[in-house]
XYZ file of C-alpha atoms in Angstrom:
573
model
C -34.762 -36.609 -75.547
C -34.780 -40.283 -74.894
C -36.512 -41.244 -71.408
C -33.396 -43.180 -70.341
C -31.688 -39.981 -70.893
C -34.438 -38.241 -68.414
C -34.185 -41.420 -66.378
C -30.555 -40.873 -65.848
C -30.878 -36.767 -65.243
C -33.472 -37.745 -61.981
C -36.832 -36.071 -61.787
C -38.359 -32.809 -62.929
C -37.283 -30.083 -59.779
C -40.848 -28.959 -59.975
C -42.754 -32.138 -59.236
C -45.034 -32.244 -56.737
C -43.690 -35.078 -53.812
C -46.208 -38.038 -54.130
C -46.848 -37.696 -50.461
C -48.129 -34.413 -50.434
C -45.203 -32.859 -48.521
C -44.912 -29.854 -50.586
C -48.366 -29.028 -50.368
C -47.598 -29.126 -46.530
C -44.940 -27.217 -46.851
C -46.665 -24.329 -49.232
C -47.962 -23.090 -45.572
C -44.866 -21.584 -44.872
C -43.607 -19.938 -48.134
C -42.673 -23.113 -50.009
C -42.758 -22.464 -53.621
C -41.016 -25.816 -55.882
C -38.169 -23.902 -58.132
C -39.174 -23.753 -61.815
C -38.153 -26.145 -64.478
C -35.328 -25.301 -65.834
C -33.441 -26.427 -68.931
C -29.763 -27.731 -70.165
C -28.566 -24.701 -70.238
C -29.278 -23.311 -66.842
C -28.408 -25.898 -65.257
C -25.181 -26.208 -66.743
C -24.934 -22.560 -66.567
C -27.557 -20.547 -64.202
C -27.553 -17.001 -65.653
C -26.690 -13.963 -63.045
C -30.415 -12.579 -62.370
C -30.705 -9.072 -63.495
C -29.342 -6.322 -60.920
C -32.884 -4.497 -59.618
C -32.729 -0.720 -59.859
C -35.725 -0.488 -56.842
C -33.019 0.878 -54.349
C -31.436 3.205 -56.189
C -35.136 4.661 -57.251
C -36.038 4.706 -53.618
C -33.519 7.220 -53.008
C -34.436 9.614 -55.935
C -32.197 8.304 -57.974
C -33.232 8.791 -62.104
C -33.746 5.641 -63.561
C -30.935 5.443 -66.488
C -28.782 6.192 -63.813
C -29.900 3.541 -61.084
C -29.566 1.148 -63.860
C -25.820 1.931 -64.483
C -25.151 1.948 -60.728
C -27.101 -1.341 -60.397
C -24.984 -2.573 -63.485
C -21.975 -1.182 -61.365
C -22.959 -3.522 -58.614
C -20.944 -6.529 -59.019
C -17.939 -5.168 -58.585
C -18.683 -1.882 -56.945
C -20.301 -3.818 -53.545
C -17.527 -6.289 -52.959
C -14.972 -3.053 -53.482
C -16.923 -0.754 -50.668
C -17.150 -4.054 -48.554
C -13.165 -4.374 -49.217
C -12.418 -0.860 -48.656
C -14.532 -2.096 -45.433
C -12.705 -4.514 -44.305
C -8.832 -2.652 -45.294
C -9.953 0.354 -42.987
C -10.608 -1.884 -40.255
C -6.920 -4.232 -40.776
C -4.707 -1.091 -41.435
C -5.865 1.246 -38.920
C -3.408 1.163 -35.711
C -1.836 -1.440 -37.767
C 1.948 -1.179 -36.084
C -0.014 -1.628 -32.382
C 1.284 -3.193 -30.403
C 4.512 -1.927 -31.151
C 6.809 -5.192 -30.161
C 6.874 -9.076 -31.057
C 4.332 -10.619 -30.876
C 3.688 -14.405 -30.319
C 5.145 -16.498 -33.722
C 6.097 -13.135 -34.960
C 9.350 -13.996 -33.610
C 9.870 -16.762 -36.108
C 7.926 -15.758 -39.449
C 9.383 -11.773 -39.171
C 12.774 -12.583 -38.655
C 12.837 -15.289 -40.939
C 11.351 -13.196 -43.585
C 13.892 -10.642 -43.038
C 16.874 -13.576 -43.349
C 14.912 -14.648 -46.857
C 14.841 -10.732 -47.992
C 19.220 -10.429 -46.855
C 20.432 -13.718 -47.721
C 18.060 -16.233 -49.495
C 17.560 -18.688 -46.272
C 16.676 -18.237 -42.531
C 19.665 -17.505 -40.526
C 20.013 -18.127 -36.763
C 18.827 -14.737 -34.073
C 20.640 -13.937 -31.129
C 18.254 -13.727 -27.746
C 17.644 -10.506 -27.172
C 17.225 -10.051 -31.247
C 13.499 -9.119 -30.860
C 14.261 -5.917 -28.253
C 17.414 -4.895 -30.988
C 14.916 -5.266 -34.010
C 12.252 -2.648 -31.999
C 14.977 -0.473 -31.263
C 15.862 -0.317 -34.620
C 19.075 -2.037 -34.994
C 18.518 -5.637 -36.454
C 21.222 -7.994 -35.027
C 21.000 -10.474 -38.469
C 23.692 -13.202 -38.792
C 24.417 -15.650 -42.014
C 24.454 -18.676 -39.706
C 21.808 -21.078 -41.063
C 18.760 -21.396 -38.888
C 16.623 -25.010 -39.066
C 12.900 -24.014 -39.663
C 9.853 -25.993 -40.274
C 7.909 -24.348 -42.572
C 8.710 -23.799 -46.543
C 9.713 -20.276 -47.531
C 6.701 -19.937 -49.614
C 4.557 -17.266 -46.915
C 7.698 -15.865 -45.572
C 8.586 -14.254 -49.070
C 5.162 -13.018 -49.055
C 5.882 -11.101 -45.671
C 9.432 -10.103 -46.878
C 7.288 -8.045 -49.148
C 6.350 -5.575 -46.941
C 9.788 -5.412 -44.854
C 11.470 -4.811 -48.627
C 9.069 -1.868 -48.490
C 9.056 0.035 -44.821
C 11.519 -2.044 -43.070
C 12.124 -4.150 -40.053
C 9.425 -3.498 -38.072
C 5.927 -3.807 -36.888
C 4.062 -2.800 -39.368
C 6.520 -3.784 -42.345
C 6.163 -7.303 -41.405
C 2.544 -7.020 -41.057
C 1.759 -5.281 -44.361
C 1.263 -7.905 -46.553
C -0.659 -10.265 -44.438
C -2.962 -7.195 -43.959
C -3.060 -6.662 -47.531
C -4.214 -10.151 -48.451
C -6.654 -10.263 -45.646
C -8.644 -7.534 -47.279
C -8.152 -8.916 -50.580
C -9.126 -12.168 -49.244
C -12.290 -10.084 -48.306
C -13.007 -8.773 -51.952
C -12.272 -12.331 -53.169
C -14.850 -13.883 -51.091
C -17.677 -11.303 -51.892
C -17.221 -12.170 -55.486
C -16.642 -15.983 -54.999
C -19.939 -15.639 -53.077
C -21.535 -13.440 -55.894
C -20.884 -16.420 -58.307
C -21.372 -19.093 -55.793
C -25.060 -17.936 -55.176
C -25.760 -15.898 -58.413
C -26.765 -13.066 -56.075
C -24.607 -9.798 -55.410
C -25.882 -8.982 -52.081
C -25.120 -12.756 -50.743
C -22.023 -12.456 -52.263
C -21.399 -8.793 -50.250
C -22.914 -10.289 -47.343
C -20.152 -13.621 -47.087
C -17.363 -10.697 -47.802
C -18.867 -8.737 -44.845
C -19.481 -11.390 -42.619
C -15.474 -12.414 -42.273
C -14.363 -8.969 -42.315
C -16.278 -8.788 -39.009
C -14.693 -11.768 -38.405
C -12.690 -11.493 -34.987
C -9.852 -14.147 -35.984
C -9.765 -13.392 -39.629
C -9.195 -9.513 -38.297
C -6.270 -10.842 -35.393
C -4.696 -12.785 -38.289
C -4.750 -10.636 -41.106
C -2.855 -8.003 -38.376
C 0.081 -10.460 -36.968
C 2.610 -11.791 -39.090
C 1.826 -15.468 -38.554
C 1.621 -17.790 -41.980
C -2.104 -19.044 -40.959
C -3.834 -16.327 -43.200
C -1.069 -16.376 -45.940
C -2.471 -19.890 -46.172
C -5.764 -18.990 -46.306
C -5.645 -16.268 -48.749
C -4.207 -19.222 -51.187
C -6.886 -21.687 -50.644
C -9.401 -18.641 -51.229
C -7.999 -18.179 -54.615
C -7.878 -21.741 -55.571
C -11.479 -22.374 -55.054
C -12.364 -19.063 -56.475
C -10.375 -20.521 -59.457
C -11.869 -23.340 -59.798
C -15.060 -21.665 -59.343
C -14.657 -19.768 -62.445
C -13.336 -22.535 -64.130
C -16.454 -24.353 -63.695
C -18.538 -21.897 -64.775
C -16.138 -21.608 -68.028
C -16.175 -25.624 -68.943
C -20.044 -25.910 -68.416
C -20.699 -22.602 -70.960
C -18.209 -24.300 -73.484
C -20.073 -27.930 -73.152
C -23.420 -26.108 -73.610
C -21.927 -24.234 -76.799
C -21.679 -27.496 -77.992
C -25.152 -29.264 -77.444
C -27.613 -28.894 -80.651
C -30.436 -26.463 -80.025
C -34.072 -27.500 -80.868
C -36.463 -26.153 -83.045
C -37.951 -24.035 -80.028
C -33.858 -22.867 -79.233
C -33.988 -25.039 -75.896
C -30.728 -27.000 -75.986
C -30.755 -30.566 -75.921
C -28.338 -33.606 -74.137
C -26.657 -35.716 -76.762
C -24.602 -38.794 -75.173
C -22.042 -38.172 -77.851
C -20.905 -35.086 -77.174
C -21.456 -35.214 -73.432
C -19.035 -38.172 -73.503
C -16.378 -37.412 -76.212
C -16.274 -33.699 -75.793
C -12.814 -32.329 -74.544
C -12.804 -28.989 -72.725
C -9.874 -27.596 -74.095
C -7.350 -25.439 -72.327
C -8.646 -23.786 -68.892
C -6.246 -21.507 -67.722
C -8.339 -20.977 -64.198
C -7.542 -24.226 -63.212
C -3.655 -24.261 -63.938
C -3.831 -20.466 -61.939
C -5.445 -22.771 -59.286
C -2.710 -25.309 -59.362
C -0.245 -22.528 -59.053
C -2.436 -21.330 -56.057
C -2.712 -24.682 -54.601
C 1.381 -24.807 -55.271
C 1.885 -21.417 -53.323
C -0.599 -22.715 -50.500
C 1.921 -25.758 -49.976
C 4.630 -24.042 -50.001
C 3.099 -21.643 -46.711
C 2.180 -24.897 -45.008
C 2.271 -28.488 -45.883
C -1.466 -28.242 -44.827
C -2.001 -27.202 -48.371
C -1.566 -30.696 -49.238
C -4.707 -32.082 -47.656
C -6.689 -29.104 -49.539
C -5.118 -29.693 -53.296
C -6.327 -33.565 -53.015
C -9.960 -32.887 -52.054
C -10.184 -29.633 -55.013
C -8.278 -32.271 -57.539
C -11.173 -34.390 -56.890
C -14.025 -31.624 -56.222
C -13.261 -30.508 -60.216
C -13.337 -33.748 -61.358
C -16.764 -34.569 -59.832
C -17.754 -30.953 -61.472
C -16.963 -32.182 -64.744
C -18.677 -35.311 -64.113
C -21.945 -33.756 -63.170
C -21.380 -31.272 -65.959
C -21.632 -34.294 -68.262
C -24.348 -35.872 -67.031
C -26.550 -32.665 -67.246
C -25.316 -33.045 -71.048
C -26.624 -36.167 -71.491
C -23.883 -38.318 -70.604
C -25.118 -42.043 -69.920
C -21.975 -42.895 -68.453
C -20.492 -39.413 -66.664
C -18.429 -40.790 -64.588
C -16.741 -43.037 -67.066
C -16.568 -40.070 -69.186
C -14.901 -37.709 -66.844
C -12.307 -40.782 -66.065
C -11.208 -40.816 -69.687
C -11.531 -37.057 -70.923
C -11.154 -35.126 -67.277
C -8.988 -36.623 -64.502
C -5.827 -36.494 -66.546
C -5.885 -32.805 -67.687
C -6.934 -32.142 -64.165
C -4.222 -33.882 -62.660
C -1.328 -32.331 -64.864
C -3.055 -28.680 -64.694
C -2.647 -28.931 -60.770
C -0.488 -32.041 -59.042
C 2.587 -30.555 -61.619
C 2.434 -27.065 -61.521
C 1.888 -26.694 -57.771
C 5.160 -28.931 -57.443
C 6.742 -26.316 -59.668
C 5.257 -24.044 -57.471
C 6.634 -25.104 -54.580
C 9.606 -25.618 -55.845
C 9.888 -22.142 -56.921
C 9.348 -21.062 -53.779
C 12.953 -22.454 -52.683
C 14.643 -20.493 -55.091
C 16.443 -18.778 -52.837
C 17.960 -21.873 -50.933
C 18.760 -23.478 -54.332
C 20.642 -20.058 -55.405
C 22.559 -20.154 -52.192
C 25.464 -22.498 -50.564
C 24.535 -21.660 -47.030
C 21.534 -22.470 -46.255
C 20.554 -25.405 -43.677
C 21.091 -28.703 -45.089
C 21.996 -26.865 -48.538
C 25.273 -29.372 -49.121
C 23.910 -32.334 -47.434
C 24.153 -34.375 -50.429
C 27.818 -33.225 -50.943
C 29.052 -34.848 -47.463
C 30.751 -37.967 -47.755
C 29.132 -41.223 -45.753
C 31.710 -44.151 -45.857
C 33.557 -42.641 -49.023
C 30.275 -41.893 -50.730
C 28.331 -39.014 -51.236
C 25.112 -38.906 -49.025
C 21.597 -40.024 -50.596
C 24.337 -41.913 -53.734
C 21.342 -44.484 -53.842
C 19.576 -41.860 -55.330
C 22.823 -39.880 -57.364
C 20.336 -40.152 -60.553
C 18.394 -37.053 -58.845
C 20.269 -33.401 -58.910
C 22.310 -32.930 -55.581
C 19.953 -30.062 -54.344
C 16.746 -32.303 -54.749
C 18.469 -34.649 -52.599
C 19.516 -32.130 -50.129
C 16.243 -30.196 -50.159
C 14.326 -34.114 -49.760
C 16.009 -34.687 -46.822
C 15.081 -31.423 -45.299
C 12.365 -32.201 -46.095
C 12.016 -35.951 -44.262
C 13.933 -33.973 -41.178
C 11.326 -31.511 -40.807
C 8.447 -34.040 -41.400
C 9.730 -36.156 -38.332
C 9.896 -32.795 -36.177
C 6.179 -32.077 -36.704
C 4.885 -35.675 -36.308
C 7.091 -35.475 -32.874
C 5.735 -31.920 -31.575
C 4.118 -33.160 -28.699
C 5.161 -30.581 -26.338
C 2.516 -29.132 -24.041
C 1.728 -25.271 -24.439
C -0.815 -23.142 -22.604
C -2.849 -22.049 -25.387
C -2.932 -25.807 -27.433
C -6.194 -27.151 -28.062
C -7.964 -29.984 -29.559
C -9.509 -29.462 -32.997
C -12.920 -31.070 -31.532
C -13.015 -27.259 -30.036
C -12.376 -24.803 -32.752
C -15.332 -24.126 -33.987
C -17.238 -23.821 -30.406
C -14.198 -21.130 -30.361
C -13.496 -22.128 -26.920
C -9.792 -22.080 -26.445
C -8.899 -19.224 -28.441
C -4.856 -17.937 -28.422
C -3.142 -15.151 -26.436
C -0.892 -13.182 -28.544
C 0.194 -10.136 -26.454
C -0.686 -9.063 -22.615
C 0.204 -6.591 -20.311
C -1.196 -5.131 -17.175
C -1.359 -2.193 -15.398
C -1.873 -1.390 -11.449
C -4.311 1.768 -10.780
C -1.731 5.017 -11.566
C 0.901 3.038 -12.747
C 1.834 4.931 -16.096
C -0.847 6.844 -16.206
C -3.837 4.297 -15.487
C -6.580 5.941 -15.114
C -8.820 3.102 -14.342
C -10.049 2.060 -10.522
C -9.530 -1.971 -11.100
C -6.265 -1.315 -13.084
C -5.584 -1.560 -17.225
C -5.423 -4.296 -19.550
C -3.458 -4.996 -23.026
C -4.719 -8.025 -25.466
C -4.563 -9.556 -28.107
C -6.647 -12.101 -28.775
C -7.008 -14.612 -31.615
C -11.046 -15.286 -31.147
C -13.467 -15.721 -33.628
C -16.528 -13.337 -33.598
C -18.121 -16.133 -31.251
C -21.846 -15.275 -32.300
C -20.373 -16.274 -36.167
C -18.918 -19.199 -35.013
C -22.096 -20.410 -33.573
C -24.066 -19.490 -35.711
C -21.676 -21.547 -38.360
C -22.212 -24.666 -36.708
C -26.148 -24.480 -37.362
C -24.776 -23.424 -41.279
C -23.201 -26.339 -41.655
C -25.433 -28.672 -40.494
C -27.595 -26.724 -42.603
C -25.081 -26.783 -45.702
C -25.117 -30.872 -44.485
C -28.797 -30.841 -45.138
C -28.861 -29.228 -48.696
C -26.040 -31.892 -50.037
C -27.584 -34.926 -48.757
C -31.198 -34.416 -49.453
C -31.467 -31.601 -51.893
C -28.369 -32.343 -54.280
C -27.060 -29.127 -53.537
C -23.464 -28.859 -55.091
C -22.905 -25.282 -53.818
C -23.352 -27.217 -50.479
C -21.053 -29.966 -51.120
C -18.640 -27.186 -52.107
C -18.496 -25.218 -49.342
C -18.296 -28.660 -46.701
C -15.191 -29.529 -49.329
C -13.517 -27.237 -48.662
C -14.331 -27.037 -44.503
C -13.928 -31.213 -44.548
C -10.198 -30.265 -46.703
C -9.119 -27.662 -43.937
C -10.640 -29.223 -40.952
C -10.832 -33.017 -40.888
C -6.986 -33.589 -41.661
C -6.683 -32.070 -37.967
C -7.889 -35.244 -36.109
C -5.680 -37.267 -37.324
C -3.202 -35.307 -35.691
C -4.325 -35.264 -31.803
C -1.338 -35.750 -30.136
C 0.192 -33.461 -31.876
C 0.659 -29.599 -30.338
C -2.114 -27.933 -32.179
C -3.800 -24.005 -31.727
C -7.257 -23.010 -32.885
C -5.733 -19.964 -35.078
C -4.904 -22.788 -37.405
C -9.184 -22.840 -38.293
C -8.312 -18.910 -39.977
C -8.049 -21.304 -43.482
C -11.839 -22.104 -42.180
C -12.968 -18.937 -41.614
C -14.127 -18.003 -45.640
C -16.166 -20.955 -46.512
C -17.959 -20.762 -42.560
C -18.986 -17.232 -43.721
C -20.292 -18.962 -47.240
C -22.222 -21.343 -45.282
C -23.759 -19.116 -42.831
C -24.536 -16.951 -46.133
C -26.600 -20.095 -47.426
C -28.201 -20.419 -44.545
C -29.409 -16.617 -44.608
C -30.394 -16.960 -48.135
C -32.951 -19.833 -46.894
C -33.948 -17.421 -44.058
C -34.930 -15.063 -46.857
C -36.966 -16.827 -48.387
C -36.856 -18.465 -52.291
C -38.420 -16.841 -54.707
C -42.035 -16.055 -55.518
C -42.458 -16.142 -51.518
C -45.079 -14.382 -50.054
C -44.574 -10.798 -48.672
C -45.479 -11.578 -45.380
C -42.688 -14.277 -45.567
C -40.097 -12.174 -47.194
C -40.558 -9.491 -44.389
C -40.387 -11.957 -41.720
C -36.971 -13.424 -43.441
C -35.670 -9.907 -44.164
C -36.018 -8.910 -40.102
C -34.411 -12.286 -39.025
C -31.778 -11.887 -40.947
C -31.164 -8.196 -40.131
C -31.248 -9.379 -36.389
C -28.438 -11.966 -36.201
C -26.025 -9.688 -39.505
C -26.910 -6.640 -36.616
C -26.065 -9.123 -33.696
C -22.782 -10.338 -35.146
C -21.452 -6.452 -36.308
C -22.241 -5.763 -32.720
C -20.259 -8.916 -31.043
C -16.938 -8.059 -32.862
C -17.112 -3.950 -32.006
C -17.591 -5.541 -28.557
C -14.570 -7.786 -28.723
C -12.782 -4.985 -30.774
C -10.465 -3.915 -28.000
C -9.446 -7.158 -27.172
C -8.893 -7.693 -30.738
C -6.356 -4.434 -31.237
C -4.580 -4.421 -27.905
C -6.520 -0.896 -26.708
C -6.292 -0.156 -23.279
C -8.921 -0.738 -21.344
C -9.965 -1.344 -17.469
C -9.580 -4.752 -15.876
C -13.011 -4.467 -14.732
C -14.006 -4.083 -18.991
C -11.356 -6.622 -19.699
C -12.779 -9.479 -17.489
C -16.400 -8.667 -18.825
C -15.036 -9.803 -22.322
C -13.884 -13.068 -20.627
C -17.258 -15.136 -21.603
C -15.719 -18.439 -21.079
C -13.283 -19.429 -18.461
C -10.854 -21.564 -20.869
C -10.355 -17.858 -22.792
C -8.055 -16.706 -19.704
């Protein structure tokens, strides 16, 4: 190896600082990681599952070391079954129309009967509970693609118009979302039980549980971006194993960087990343949102490749990534999420009636509308100007609503959303309680997670600026994608359930952060044990912070009294 090419790769990870500060920081469990070679660090093996556990219990060994093989996918499966238990139960309660329900059900249903959204009379939601659906073929103007609403339509197709039809699907994907994010965590951190922990940590998530049980679009949204990154996740792990097939071995079988092939290499096909374009594609067709998100993974992938290339001995990765990367990239996802969404209109293409459907057909002045542009299919030109008509609503929603609040205050959770309340007087239908009963639901984060996030990202900050971290950068991607886009948008009528698409990669950063408390490897006992009851602590303190909020989470009954207890901060009322 040449020493420019060492030059270029940065220093050894197990040299000692020149100013002593490891040494320092041996004191308190510091132990500098082991040198490791091309090929972990393009790919870093999964450590062997431990069989210690399963022995503990009495377990014989050959079969502890099945059930520890059994691991990776048996965890995140008991910590989805988890998670679907908790979303399904009670799962048609409350038993009405709740909050944006009234748009995303009905629409669904309109999608499902005629292909587009159709127009409800007033008293449609009462008619629907009762069982008798008052549905009309009068286009309806909406402002959000059809893309999530086909996804609820699902479960209507499959148990009807009501409650808990429209809410089956979004509870389905929010425990899938669940087994996803144990496994993206698995891979993210090379370590089952971090991975089983992230999974576990947002199914005791208080507005990832609200919103995977309300037929809102939010978590249809988030379930999408989930699978993207876990995508392009995989597909990382994928490119970097083929570029290391590639690289000569020495005589001692440690691989070794070549420029040439670093540089000139081509990846070949990835199928993970088109599935991510088509996941990025489905994502924008939920919620334009999306958009924000498929920019900053476009260029997260490309910056993968990059680094993966420089590992291999690149001199030039960028350069390289320019020439061989960016445009594969770009056509595996810019293309086929515009497919995607595109798709996703099928049934307002197939149709005549839907809103704006024959807008290009009407004649302006004795020529057809949009004829500057008569090159372009007459639905694309209908469908575009839907498209700049709905655009102008949602830069002009500047309404004022109760329940809006400023993105500087999601993740302080302190302006969380009100989806359904009633109220009872002492002995009014049966109240059994002396200051009277109380109906919620409320879309709150588990606030002890969301706290605790904010020191995991500064945390996750930490580990991308000074220690080179990419699982870091990652995970603040992907917040930064979901999150930032927000403050451009101030004026704009805005609610904190929007941060659900946050919720999975908080969770992975808080998950880093407990890894650290932990301790890295080779750590003393006496430090493991004190990272091990830490962590225990705050996991314990978070489990017991949503059963505590679980009522208010569910819409149980319970006493005014219990309900204003719940009330820690006065902008939740």
């Amino acid at each position: 190896m040449s020493s420019q090419t060492v030059t270029e790769a940065g220093p050894r990870p197990d040299q000692e600082p020149a100013d002593g500060w490891g040494r320092r920081l041996r004191r308190f469990g510091y132990v500098p990681p082991a040198s490791a070679g091309v090929r972990e660090r393009l790919v870093p093996p999964f450590p062997e599952p431990g069989t210690r556990l399963w022995q503990y219990f009495g377990i014989a060994p050959a079969t502890a070391a099945r059930l520890a093989r059994l691991s990776g996918w048996g965890g995140p499966l008991l910590v989805a079954l988890f998670a679907g238990v908790l979303r399904f139960t009670r799962l048609g309660s409350p038993n009405a129309v709740i909050f944006d329900e009234t748009y995303y059900a009905k629409d669904a249903w309109s999608l499902l009967k005629t292909g587009y959204e159709t127009e409800w009379p007033d008293d449609a939601n009462d008619r629907i509970i009762a069982g008798h659906p008052p549905l009309t073929d009068e286009a309806a103007f909406v402002v959000h693609p059809p893309g999530g609403k086909w996804v609820i339509s699902v479960g209507e197709w499959l148990f009807g118009l009501n409650p808990f039809g429209w809410r089956f699907m979004v509870a389905l994907l929010g425990t899938l979302s669940v087994l996803m994010l144990c496994r993206i965590g698995r891979r993210l951190f090379r370590s089952t039980v971090l991975g089983c922990l992230a999974g576990l940590l947002m199914a005791v998530d208080g507005l990832h549980f609200v919103m995977s049980r309300t037929s809102l679009l939010d978590l249809v949204l988030m379930f999408w971006l989930l699978a993207a990154f876990g995508c392009l996740l995989v597909d990382r792990d994928l490119s970097r194993a083929r570029l290391a097939a590639a690289l000569p071995e020495g005589e001692d079988g440690l691989l070794r960087p070549d420029a040439k092939i670093a540089e000139r290499l081509g990846l070949g096909w990835r199928p993970w990343r088109i599935a991510a374009g088509l996941c990025l594609g489905m994502a924008c067709a939920t919620k334009w949102n999306g958009l924000y998100v498929l920019a900053a993974f476009g260029l997260l992938t490309v910056l993968w490749d990059a680094g993966a290339r420089r590992v291999a001995g690149a001199r030039r990765p960028q350069a390289a990534a320019l020439r061989r990367d960016v445009p594969k990239a770009f056509c595996s996802l810019v293309p086929v999420a515009l497919a995607t969404y595109l798709a996703s209109w099928a049934g307002w293409f197939a149709t005549s009636d839907g809103f704006y459907r024959q807008w290009a057909e009407r004649q302006v002045d004795g020529e057809p509308a949009g004829s500057s542009y008569s090159w372009v299919p007459a639905p694309l030109r209908s469908l575009w100007h839907y498209t700049s008509e709905v655009y102008q609503f949602h830069i002009h929603l500047t309404s004022s609503h109760d329940y809006q609040s400023n993105p500087w205050s999601w993740l302080a959770t302190t302006r969380p959303v009100t989806y359904f309340y009633t109220s009872k007087e002492p002995g009014e239908d049966g109240c059994r309680y002396a200051s009277g009963c109380s109906r919620e639901v409320l879309a709150l984060g588990t606030p002890l997670l969301w706290w605790t996030a904010c020191f995991a990202l500064l945390y996750a900050l930490y580990r991308w600026l000074f220690r080179r971290d990419w699982r870091a950068g990652a995970v603040l991607c992907a917040v930064a994608a979901g999150y930032l886009p927000w403050f451009l948008y101030q004026e704009r009528t805005i609610f904190y359930f929007y941060a659900v698409v946050l919720v999975p990669f908080l969770c992975l950063a808080v998950t880093m952060m407990i890894g650290a408390l932990l301790g890295p490897p080779g750590c003393p006992e006496r430090r493991r044990v004190a990272g091990i009851v830490a962590v225990g602590v705050l996991v314990l303190l978070i489990v017991w912070n949503f059963i505590y909020f679980y009522p208010i989470y569910t819409g149980m009954e319970i006493s005014v009294d219990g309900w204003r207890a719940r009330m820690w901060l006065g902008s939740w009322v």
